[in-house]
PDB file of C-alpha atoms and ligand atoms in Angstrom:
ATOM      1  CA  UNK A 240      17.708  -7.906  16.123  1.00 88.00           C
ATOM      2  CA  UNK A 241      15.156  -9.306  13.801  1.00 95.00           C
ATOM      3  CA  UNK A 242      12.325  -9.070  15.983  1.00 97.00           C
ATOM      4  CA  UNK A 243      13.584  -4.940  16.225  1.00 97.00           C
ATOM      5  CA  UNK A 244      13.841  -4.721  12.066  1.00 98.00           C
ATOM      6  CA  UNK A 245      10.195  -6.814  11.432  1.00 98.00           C
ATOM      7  CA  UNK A 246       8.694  -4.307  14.002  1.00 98.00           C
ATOM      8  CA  UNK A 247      10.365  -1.053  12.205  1.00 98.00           C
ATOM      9  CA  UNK A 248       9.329  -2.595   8.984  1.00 98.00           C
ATOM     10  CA  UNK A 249       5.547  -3.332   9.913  1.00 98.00           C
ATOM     11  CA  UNK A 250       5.507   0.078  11.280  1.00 98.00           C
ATOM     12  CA  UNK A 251       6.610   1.955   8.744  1.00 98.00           C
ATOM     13  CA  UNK A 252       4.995   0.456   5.770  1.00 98.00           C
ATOM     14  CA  UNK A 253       1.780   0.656   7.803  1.00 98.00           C
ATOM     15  CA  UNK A 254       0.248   3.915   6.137  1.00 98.00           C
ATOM     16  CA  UNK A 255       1.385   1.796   2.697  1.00 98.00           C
ATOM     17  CA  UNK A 256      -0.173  -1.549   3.629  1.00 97.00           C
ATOM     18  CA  UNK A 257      -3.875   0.127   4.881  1.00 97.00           C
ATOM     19  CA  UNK A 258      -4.910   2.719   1.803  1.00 98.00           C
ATOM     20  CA  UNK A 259      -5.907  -0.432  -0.414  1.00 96.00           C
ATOM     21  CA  UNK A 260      -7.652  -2.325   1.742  1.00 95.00           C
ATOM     22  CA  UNK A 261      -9.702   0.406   2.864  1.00 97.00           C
ATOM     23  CA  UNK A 262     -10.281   1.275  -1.048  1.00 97.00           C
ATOM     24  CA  UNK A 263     -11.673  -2.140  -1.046  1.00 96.00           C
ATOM     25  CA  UNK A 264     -14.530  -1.392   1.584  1.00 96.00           C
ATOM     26  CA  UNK A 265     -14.931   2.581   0.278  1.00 97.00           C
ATOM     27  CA  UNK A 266     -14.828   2.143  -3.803  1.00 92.00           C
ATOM     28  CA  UNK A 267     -17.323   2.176  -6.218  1.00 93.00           C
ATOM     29  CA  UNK A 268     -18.340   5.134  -7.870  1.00 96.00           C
ATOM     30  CA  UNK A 269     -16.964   6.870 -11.093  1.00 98.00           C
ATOM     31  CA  UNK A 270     -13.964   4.609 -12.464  1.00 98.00           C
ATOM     32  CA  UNK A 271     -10.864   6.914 -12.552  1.00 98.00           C
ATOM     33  CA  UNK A 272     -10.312   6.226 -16.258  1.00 98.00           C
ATOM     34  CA  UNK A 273     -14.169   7.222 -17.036  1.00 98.00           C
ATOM     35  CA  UNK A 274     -14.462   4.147 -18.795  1.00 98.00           C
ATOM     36  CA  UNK A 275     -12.339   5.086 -21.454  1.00 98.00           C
ATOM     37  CA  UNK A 276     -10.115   2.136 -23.755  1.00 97.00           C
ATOM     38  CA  UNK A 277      -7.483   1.969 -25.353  1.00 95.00           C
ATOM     39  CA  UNK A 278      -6.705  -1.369 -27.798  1.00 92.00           C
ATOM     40  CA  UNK A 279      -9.797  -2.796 -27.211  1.00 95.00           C
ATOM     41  CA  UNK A 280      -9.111  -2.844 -23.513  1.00 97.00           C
ATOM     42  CA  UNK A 281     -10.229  -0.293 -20.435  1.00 98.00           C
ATOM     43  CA  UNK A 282      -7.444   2.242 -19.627  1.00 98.00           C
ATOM     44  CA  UNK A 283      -7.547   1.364 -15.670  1.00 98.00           C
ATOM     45  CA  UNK A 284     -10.961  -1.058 -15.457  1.00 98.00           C
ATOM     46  CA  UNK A 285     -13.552  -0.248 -13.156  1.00 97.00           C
ATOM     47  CA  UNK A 286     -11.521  -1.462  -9.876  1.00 97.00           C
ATOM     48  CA  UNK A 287      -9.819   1.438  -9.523  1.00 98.00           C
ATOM     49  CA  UNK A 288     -11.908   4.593  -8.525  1.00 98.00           C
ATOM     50  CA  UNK A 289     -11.586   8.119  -7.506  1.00 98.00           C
ATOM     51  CA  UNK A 290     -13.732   7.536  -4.336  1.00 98.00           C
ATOM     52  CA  UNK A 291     -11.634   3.930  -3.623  1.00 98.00           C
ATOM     53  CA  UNK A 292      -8.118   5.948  -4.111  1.00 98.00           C
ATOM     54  CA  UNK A 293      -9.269   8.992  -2.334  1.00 98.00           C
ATOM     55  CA  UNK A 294     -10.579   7.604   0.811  1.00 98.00           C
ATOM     56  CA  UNK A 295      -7.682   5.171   1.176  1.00 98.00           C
ATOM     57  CA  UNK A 296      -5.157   7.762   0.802  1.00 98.00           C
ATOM     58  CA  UNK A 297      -6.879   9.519   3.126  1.00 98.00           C
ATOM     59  CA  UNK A 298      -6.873   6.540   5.495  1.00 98.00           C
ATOM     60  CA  UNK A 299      -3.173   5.811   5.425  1.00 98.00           C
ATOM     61  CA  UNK A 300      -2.027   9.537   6.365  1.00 98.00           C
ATOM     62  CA  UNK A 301      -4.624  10.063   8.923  1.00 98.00           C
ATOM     63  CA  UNK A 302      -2.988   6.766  10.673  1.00 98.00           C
ATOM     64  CA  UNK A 303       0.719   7.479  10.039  1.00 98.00           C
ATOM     65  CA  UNK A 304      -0.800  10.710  11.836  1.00 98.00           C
ATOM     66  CA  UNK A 305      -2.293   8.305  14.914  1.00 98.00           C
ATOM     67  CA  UNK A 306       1.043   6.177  15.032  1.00 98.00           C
ATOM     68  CA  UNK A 307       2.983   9.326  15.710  1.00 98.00           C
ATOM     69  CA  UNK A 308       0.594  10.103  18.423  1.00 98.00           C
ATOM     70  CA  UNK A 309       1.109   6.989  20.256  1.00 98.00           C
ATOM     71  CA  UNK A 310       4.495   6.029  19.147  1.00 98.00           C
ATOM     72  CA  UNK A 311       6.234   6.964  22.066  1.00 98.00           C
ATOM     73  CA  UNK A 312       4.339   4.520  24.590  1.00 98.00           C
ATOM     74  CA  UNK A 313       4.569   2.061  22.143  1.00 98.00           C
ATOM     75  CA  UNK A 314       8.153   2.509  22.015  1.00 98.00           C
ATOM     76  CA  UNK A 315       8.529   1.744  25.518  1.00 98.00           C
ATOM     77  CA  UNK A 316       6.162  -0.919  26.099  1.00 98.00           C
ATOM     78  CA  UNK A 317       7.799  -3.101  22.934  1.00 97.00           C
ATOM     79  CA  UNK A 318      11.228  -1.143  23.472  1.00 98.00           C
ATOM     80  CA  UNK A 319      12.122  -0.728  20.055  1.00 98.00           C
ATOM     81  CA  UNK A 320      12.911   2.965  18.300  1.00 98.00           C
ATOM     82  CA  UNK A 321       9.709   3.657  15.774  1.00 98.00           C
ATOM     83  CA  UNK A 322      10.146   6.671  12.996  1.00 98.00           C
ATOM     84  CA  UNK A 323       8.526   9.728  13.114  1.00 98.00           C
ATOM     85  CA  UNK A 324       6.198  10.398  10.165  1.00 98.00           C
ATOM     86  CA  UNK A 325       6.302  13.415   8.438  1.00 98.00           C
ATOM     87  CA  UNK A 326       3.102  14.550   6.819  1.00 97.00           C
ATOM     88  CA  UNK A 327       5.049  14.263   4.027  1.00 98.00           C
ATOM     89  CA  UNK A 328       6.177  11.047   4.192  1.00 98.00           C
ATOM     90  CA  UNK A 329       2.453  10.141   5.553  1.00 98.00           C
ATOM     91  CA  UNK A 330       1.416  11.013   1.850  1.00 98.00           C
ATOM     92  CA  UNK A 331       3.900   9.413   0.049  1.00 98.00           C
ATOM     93  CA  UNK A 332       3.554   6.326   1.628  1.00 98.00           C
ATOM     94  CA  UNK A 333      -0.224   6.000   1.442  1.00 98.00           C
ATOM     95  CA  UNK A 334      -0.789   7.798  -2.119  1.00 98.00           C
ATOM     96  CA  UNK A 335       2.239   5.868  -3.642  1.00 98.00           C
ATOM     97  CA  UNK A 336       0.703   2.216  -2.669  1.00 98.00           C
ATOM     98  CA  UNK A 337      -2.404   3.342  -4.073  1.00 98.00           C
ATOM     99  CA  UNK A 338      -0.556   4.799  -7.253  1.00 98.00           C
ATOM    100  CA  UNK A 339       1.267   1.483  -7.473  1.00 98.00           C
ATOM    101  CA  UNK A 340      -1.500  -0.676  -7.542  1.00 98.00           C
ATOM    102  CA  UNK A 341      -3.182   1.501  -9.960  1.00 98.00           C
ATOM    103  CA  UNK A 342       0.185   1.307 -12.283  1.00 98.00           C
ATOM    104  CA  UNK A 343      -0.275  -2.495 -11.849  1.00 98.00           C
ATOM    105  CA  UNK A 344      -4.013  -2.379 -12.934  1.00 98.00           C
ATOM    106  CA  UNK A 345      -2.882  -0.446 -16.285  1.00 98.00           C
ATOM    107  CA  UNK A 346      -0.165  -2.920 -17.023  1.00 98.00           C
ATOM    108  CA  UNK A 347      -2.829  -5.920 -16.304  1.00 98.00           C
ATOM    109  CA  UNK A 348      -5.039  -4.189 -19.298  1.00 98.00           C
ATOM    110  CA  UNK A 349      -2.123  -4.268 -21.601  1.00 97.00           C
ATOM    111  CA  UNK A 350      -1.565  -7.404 -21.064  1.00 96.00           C
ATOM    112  CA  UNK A 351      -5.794  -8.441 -21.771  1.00 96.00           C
ATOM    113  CA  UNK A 352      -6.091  -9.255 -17.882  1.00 97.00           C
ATOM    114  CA  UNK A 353      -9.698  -8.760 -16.859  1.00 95.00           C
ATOM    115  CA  UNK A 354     -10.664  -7.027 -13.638  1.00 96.00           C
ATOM    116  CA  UNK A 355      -9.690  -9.042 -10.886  1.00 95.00           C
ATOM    117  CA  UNK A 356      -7.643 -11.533 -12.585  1.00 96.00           C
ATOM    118  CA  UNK A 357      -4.304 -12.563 -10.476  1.00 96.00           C
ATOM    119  CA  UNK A 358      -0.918 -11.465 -11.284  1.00 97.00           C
ATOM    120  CA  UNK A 359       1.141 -13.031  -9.375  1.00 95.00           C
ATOM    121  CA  UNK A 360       4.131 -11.209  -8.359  1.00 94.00           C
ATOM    122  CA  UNK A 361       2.643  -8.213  -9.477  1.00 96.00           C
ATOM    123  CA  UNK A 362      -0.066  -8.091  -7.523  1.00 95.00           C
ATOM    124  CA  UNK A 363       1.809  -8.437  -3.793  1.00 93.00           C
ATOM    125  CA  UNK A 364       4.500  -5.767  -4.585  1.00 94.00           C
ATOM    126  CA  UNK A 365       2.872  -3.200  -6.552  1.00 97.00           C
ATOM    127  CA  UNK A 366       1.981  -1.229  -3.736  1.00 97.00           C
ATOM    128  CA  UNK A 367       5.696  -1.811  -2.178  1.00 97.00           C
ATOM    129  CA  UNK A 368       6.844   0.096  -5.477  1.00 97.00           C
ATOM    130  CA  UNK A 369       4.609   2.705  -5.417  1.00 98.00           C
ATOM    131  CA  UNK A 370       4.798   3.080  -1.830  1.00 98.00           C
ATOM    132  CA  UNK A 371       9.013   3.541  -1.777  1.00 98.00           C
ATOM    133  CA  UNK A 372       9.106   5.148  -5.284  1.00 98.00           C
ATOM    134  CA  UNK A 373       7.251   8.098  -4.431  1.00 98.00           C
ATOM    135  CA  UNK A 374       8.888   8.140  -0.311  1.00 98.00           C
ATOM    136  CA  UNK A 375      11.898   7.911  -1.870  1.00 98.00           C
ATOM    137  CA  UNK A 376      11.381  10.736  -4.869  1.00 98.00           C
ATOM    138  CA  UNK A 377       9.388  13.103  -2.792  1.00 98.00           C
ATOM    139  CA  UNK A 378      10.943  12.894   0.907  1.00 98.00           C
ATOM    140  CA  UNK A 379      14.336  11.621   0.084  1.00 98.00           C
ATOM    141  CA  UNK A 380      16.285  12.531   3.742  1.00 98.00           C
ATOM    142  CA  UNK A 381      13.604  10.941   4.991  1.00 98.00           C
ATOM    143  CA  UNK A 382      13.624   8.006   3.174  1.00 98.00           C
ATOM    144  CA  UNK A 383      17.130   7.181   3.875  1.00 97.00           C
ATOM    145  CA  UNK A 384      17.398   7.766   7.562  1.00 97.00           C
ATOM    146  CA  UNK A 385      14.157   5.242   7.931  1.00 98.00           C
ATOM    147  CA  UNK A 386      14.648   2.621   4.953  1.00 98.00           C
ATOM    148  CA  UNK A 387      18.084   1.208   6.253  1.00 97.00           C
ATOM    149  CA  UNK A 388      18.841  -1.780   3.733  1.00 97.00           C
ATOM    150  CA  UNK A 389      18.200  -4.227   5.807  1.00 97.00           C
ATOM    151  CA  UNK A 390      14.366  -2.655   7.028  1.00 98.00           C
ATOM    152  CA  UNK A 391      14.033  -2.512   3.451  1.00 97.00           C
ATOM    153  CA  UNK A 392      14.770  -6.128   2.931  1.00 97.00           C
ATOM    154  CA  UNK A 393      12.649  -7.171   5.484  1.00 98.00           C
ATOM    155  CA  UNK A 394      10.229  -4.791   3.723  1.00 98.00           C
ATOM    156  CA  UNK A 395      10.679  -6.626   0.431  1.00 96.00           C
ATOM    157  CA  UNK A 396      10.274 -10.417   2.038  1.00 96.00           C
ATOM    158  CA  UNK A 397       7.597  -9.610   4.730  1.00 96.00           C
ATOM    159  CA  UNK A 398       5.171  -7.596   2.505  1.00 96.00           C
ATOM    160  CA  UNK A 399       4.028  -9.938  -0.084  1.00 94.00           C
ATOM    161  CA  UNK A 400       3.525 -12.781   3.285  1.00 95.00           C
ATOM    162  CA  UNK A 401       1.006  -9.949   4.759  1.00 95.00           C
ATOM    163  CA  UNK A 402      -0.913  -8.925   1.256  1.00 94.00           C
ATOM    164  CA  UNK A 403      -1.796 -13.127   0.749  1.00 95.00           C
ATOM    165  CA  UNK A 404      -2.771 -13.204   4.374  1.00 95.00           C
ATOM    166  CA  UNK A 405      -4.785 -10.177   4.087  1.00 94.00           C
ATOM    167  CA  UNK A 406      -6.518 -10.578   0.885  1.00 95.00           C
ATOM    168  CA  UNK A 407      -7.268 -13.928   1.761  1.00 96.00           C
ATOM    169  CA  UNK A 408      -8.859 -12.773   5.066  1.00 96.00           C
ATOM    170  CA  UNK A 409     -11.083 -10.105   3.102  1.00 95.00           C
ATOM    171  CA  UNK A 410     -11.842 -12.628   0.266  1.00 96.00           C
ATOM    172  CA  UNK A 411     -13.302 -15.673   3.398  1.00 97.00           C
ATOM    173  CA  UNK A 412     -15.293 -12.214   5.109  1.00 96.00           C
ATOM    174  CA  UNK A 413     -16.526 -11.671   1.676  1.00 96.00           C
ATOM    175  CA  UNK A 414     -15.396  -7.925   0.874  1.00 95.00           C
ATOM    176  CA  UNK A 415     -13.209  -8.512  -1.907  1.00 94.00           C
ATOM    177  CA  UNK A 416     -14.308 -11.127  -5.273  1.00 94.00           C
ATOM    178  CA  UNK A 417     -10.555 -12.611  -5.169  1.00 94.00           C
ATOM    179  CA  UNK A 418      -8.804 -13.874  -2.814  1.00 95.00           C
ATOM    180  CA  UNK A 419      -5.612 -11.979  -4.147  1.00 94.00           C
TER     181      UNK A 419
HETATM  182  N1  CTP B   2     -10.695  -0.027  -5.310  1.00 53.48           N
HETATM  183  C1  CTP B   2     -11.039   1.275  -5.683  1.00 53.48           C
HETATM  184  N2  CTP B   2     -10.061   2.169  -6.049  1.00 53.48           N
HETATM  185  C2  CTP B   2      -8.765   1.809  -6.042  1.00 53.48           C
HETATM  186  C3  CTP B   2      -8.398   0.494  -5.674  1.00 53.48           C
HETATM  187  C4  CTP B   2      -9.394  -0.405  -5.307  1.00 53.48           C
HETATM  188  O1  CTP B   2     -12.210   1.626  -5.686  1.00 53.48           O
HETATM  189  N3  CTP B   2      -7.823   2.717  -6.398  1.00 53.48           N
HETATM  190  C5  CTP B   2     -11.770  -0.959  -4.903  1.00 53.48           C
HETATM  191  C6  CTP B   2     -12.590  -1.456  -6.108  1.00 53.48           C
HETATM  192  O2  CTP B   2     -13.924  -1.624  -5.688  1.00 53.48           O
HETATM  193  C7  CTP B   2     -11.925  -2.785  -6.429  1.00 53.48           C
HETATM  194  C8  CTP B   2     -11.589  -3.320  -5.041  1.00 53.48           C
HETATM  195  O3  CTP B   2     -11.229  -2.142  -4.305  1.00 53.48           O
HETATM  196  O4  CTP B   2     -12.760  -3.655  -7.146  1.00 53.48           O
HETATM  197  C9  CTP B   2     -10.485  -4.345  -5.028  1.00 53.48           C
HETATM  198  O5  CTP B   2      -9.264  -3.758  -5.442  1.00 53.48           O
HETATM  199  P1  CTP B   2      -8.315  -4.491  -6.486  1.00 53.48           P
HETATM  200  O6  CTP B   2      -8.210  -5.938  -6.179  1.00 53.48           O
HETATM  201  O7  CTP B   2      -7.073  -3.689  -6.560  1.00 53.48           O
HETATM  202  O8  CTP B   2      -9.121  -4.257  -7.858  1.00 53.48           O
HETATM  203  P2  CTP B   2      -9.763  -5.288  -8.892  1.00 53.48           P
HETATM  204  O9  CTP B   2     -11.240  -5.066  -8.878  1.00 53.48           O
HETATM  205  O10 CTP B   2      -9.245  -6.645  -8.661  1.00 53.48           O
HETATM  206  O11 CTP B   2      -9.248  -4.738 -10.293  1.00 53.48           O
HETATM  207  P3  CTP B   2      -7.813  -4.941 -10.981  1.00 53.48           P
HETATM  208  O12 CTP B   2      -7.883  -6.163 -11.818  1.00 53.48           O
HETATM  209  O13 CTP B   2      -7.672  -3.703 -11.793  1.00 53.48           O
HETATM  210  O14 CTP B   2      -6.793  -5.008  -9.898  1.00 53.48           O
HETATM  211  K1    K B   3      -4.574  -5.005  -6.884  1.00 53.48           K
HETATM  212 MG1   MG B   4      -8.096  -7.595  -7.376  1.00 53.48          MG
END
């Protein structure tokens, strides 16, 4: 039962939890605000760029796209049902993460946070936000027939375990500054 719910969870927020971590290896480039400021501080900073937000979207639909592909054999082997993504979904999923955590980047200027500085809280569910905001406002059926309440709660408990593991993982291979 749990084991079935933590697999359905991992698998679905999949195209959410890979666009920023791939914007991590792809960014640099022209900073999506253009380095404007507003109060003394930058708009966005220079951790979030087009190129970064781009590619990573790009990343997370092109492997909801893969999932589908093999979703039935992996079905079978772990015998568990898996969603279908829509391309649709695919999008929302990756695009809203990387909207969240952009979102979460403007707040963290408002509030005088430097680039990279921690926010805790903020930091390991912006993405979730994002992610399920824009799922949830742009493919709504779907949305509802995959994000039972209780994948969602799993959602909502397992996520922020996976982004410290993660980021800590990139931070000791030395692609990101921070280890959050
Ligand atoms: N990145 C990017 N575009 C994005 C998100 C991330 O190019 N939309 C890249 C940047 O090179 C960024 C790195 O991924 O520095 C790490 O991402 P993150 O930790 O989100 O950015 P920070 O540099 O820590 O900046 P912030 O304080 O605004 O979160
Ligand atoms: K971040
Ligand atoms: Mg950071």
């Amino acid at each position: 039962m749990l084991r079935t719910l933590v697999l359905q969870a991992f698998w679905t927020m999949l195209p959410a939890y890979v666009p920023n971590n791939v914007a991590v290896l792809a960014g640099g480039g022209r900073p999506i605000d253009g380095g404007v400021s507003w109060n003394g501080n930058r708009l966005l900073g220079d951790g979030k760029t087009w190129r970064g937000t781009l590619v990573g979207t790009f990343a997370g639909v092109v492997l909801a796209l893969v999932l589908d592909v093999v979703r039935e054999s992996i079905e079978t082997r772990l015998d568990v049902t898996l969603p279908v993504f829509s391309v649709k979904s695919a999008f929302a999923l990756s695009f809203g993460a990387m909207l969240g955590d952009i979102g979460a980047s403007f707040l963290k200027r408002r509030s005088g946070r430097e680039r990279g500085a921690a926010f805790p809280g903020l930091d390991q569910l912006d993405f979730v936000v994002g992610s399920l905001g824009l799922t949830a406002a742009v493919a709504p059926t779907w949305f509802r027939t995959v994000f039972r309440i209780p994948v969602l709660v799993v959602v909502v408990v397992m996520t922020p375990a996976l982004h410290v593991v993660t980021n800590m993982a990139a931070y000791v291979l030395g692609l990101k500054d921070e280890p959050w």
